[in-house]
mmCIF file of C-alpha atoms in Angstrom:
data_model
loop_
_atom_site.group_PDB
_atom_site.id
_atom_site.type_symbol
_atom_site.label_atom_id
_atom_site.label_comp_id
_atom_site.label_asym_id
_atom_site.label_seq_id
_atom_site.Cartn_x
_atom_site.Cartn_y
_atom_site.Cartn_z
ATOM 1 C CA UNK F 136 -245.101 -6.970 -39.207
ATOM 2 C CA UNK F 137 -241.105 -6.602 -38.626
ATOM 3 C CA UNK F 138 -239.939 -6.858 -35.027
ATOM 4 C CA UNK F 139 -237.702 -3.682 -35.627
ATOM 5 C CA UNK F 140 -235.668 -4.397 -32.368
ATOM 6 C CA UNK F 141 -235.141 -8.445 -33.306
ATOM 7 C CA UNK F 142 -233.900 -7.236 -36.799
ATOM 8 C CA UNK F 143 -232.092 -4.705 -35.282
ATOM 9 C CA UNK F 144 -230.316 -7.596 -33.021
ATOM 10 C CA UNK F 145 -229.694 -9.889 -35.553
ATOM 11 C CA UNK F 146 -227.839 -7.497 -37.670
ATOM 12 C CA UNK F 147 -225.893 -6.420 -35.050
ATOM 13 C CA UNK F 148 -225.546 -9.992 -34.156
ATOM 14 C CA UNK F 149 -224.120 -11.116 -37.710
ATOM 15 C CA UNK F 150 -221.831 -7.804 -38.136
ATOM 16 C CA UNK F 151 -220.154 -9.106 -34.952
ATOM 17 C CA UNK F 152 -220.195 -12.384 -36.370
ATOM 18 C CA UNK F 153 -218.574 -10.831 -39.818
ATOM 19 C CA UNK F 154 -216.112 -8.609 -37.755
ATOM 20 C CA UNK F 155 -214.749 -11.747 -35.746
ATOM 21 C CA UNK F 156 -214.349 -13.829 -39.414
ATOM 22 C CA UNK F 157 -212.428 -10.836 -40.566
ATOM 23 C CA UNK F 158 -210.474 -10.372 -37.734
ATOM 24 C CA UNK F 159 -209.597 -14.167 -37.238
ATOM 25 C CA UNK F 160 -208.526 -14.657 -40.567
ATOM 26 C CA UNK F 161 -206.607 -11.085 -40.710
ATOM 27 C CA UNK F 162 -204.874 -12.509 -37.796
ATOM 28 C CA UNK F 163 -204.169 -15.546 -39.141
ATOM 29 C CA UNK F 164 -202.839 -13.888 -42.798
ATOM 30 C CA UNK F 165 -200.625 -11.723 -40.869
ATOM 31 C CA UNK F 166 -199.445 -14.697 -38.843
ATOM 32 C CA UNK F 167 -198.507 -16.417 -42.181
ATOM 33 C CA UNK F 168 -197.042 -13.210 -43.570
ATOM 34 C CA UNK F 169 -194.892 -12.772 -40.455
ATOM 35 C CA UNK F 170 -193.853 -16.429 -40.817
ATOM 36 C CA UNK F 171 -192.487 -16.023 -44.399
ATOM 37 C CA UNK F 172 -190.918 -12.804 -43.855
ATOM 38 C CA UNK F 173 -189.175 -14.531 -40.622
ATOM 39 C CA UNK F 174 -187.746 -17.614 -43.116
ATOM 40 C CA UNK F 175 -186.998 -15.043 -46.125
ATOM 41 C CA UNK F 176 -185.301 -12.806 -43.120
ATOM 42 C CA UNK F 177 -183.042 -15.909 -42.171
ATOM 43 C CA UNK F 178 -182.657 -17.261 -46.059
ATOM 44 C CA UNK F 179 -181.274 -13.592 -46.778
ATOM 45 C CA UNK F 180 -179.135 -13.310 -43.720
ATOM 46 C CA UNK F 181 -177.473 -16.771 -43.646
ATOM 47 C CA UNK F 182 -176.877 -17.047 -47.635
ATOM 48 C CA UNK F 183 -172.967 -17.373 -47.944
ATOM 49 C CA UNK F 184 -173.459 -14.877 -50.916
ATOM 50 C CA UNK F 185 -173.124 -10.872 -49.997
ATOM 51 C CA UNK F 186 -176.466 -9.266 -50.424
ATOM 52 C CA UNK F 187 -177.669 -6.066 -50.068
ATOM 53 C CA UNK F 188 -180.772 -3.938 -51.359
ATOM 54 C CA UNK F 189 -180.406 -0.486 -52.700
ATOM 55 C CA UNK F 190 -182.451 2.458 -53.705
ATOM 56 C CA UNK F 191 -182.336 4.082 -56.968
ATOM 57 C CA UNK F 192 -179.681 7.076 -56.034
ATOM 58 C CA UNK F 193 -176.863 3.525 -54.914
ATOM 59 C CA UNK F 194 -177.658 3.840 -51.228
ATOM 60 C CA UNK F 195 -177.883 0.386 -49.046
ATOM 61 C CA UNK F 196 -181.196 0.138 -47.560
ATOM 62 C CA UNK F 197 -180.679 -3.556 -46.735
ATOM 63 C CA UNK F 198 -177.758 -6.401 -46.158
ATOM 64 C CA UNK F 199 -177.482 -9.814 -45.144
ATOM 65 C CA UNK F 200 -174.782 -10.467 -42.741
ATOM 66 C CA UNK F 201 -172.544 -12.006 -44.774
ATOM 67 C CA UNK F 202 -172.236 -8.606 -46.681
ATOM 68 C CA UNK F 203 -171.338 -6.629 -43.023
ATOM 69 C CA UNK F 204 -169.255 -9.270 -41.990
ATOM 70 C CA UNK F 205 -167.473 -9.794 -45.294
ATOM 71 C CA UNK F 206 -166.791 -5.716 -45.052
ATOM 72 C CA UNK F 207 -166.003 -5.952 -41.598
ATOM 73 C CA UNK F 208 -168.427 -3.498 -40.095
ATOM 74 C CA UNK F 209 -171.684 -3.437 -38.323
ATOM 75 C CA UNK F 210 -174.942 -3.944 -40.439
ATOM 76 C CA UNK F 211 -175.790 -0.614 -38.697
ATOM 77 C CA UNK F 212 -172.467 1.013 -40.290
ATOM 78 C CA UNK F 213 -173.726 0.156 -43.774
ATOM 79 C CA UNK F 214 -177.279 0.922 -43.663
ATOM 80 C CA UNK F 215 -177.245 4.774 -45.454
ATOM 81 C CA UNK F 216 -174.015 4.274 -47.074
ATOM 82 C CA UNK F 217 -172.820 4.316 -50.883
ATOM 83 C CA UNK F 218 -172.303 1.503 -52.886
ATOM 84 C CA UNK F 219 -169.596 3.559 -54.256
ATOM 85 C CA UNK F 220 -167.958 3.485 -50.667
ATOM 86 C CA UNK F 221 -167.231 0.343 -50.601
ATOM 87 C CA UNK F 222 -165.479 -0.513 -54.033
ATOM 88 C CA UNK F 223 -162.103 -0.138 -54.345
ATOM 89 C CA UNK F 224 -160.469 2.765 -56.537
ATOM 90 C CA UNK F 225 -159.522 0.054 -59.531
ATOM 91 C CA UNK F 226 -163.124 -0.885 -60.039
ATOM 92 C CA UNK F 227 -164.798 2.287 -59.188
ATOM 93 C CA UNK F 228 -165.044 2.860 -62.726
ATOM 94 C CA UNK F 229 -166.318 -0.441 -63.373
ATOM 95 C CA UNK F 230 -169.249 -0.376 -60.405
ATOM 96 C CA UNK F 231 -170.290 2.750 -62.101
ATOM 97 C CA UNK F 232 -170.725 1.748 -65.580
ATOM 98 C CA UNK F 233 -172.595 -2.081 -63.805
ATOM 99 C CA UNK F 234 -174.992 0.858 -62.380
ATOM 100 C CA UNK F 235 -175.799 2.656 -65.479
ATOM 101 C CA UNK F 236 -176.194 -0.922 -67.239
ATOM 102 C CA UNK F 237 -178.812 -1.381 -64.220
ATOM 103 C CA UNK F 238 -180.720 1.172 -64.473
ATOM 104 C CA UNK F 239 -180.959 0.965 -68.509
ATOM 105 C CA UNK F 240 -181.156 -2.899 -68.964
ATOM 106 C CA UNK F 241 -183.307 -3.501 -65.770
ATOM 107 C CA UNK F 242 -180.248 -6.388 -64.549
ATOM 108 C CA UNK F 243 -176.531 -6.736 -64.769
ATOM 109 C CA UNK F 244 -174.694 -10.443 -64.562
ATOM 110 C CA UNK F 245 -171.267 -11.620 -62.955
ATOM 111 C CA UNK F 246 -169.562 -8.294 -63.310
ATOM 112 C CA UNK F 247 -166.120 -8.711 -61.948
ATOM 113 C CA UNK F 248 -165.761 -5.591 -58.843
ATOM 114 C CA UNK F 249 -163.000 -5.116 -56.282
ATOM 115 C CA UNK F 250 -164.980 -4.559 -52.879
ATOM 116 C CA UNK F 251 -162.657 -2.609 -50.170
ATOM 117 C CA UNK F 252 -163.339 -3.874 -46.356
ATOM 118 C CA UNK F 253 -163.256 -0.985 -43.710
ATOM 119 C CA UNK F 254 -159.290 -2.261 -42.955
ATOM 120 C CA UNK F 255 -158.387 -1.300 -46.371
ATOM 121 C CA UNK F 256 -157.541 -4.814 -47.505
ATOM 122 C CA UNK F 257 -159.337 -6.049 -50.881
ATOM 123 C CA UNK F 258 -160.998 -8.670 -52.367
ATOM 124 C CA UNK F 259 -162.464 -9.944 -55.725
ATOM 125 C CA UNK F 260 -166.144 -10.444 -56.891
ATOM 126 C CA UNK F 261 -168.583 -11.230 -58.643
ATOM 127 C CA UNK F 262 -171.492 -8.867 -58.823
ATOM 128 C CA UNK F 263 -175.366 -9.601 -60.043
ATOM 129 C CA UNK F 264 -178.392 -7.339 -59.948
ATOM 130 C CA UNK F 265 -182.316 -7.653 -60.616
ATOM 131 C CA UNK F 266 -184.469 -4.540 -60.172
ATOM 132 C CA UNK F 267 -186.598 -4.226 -57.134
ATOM 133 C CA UNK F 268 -190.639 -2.973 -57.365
ATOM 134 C CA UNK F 269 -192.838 -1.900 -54.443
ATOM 135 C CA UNK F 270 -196.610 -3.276 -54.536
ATOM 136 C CA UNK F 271 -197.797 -0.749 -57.086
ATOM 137 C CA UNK F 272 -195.351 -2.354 -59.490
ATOM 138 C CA UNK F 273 -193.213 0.770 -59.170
ATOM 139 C CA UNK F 274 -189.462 0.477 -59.917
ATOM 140 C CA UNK F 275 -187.819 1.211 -56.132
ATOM 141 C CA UNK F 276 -184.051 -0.295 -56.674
ATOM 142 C CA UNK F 277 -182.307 -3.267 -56.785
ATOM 143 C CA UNK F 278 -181.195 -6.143 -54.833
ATOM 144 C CA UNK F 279 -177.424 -7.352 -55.844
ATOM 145 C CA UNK F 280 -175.982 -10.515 -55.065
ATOM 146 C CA UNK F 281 -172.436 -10.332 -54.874
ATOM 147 C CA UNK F 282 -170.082 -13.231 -54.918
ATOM 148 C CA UNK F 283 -166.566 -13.453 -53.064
ATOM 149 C CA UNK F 284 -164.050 -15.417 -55.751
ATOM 150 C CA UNK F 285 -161.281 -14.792 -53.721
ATOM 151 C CA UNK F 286 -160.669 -18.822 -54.022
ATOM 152 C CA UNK F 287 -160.719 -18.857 -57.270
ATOM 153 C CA UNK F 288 -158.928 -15.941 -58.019
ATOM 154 C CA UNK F 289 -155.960 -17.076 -56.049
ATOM 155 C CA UNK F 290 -156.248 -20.939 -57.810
ATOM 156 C CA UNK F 291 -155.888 -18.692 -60.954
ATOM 157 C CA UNK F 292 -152.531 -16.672 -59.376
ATOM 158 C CA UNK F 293 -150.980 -19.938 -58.248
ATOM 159 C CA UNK F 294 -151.641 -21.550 -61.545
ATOM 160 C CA UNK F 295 -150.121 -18.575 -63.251
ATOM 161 C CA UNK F 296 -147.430 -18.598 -60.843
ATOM 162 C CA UNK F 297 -146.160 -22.151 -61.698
ATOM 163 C CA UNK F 298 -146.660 -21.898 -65.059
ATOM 164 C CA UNK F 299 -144.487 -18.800 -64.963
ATOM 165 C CA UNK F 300 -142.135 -21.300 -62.882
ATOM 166 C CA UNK F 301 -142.449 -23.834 -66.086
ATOM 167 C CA UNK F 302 -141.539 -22.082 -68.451
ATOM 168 C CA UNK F 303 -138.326 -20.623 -66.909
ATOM 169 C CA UNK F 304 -137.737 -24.334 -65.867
ATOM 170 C CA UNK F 305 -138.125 -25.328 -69.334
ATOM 171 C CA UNK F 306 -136.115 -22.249 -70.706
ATOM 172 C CA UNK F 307 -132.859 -23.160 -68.753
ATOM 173 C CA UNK F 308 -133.210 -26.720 -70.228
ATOM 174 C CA UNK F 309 -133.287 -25.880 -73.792
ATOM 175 C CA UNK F 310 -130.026 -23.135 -72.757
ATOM 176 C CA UNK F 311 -128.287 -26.090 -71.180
ATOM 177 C CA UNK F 312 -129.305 -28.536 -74.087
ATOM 178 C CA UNK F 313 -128.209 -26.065 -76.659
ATOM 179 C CA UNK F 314 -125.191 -25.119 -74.533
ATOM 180 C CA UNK F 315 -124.231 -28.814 -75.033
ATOM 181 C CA UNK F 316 -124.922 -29.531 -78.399
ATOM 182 C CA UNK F 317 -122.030 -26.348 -79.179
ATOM 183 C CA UNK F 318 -119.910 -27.801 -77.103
ATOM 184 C CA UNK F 319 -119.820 -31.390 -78.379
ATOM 185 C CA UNK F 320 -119.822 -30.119 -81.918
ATOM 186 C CA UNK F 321 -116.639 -28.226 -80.756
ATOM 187 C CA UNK F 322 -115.269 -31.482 -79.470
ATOM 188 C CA UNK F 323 -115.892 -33.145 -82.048
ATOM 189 C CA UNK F 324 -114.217 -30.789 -84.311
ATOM 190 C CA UNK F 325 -110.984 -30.972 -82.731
ATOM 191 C CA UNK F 326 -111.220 -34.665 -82.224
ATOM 192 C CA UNK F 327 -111.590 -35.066 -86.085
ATOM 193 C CA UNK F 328 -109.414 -32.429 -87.341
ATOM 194 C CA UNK F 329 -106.428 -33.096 -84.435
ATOM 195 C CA UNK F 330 -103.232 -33.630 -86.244
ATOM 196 C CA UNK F 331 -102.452 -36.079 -83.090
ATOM 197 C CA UNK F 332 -103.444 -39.484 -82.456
ATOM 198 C CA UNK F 333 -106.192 -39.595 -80.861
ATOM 199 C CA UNK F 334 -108.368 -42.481 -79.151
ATOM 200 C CA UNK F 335 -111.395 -42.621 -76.606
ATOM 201 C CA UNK F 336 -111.218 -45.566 -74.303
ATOM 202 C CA UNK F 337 -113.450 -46.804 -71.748
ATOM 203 C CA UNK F 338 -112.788 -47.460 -67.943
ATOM 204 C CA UNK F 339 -111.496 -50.774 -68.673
ATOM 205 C CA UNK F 340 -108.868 -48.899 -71.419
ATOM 206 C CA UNK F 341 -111.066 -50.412 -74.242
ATOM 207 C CA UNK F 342 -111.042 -48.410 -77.382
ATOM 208 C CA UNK F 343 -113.963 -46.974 -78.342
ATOM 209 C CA UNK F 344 -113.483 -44.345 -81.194
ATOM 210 C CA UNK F 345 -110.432 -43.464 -82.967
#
């Protein structure tokens, strides 16, 4: 016959022992998970890119530093804010049409955008986006990496700049050259057709052309 009150224990007993296996290993999961998120957390705040995370309407949910300090406001300041606010007026037009390709394509790839910082001053970019899901698999928004070429962009205006310098340099040459050539050929026409005598000596009064 079953002892009713030792099976009764023993269940009671091994539920325990299955609620402390859950919750040690729960713990232990969540430990992990809080560990990643801590290292992605730091990855995405200390990349030298600009990042930021946005919902489907273009709002920021998310930046890395870089991206507020870049902008030169407060990661507070950006949180709830447009994309739109922080392009300049050149390449609002542009930023629009890299959101539409974004939300049809699913990505968009080294678009070239103006960002504005929050003292008005500019600089360029280069903007990429991948589309963002929540658990379910469910299309949320997008993170965007953004690139700052200001670097390159001025190697590009210097380079541009002394070529520019060049070919002025080389356009005063060819003046002067062809400036000369008329006026030796005019020389040279009145030294040949000169009714006079005329002779071309040297320093040391030794004739050279007749």
């Amino acid at each position: 016959m079953i002892d009713m009150e030792s099976h009764t224990q023993y269940s009671a007993e091994k539920t325990k022992e299955y609620e402390n296996f859950i919750e040690k290993n729960l713990d232990a999961l969540m430990e992990r998970y809080s560990s990643v998120e801590q290292k992605y957390r730091s990855l995405y705040d200390n990349s030298p890119d600009l990042l930021r995370t946005i919902n489907l309407d273009g709002v920021i949910i998310d930046c890395n530093q870089t991206y507020a300090k870049k902008l030169g406001y407060a990661r507070g300041e950006i949180i709830g804010a447009s994309i739109f606010e922080h392009v300049t007026e050149n390449s609002l037009d542009a930023l629009k049409e890299s959101f539409r390709i974004w939300k049809t394509n699913g990505n968009v790839l080294d678009r070239e955008i103006w960002l504005k910082r929050k003292d008005d001053t500019i600089f360029p970019t280069l903007l990429s986006a991948t589309n963002l899901y929540d658990t379910d698999g469910k299309l949320i928004g997008s993170n965007t990496t953004i690139k700052d070429i200001s670097e390159i962009h001025n190697a590009q205006k210097r380079l541009v700049e002394h070529e520019k310098i060049l070919q002025e340099q080389y356009e005063q040459i060819r003046t002067s050259n062809e400036i000369l050539l008329e006026t030796e050929l005019r020389y040279r026409s009145l030294y040949e057709h000169s009714p006079d005598l005329l002779r071309t000596i040297d320093t040391r009064w030794t004739n050279f052309r007749l």
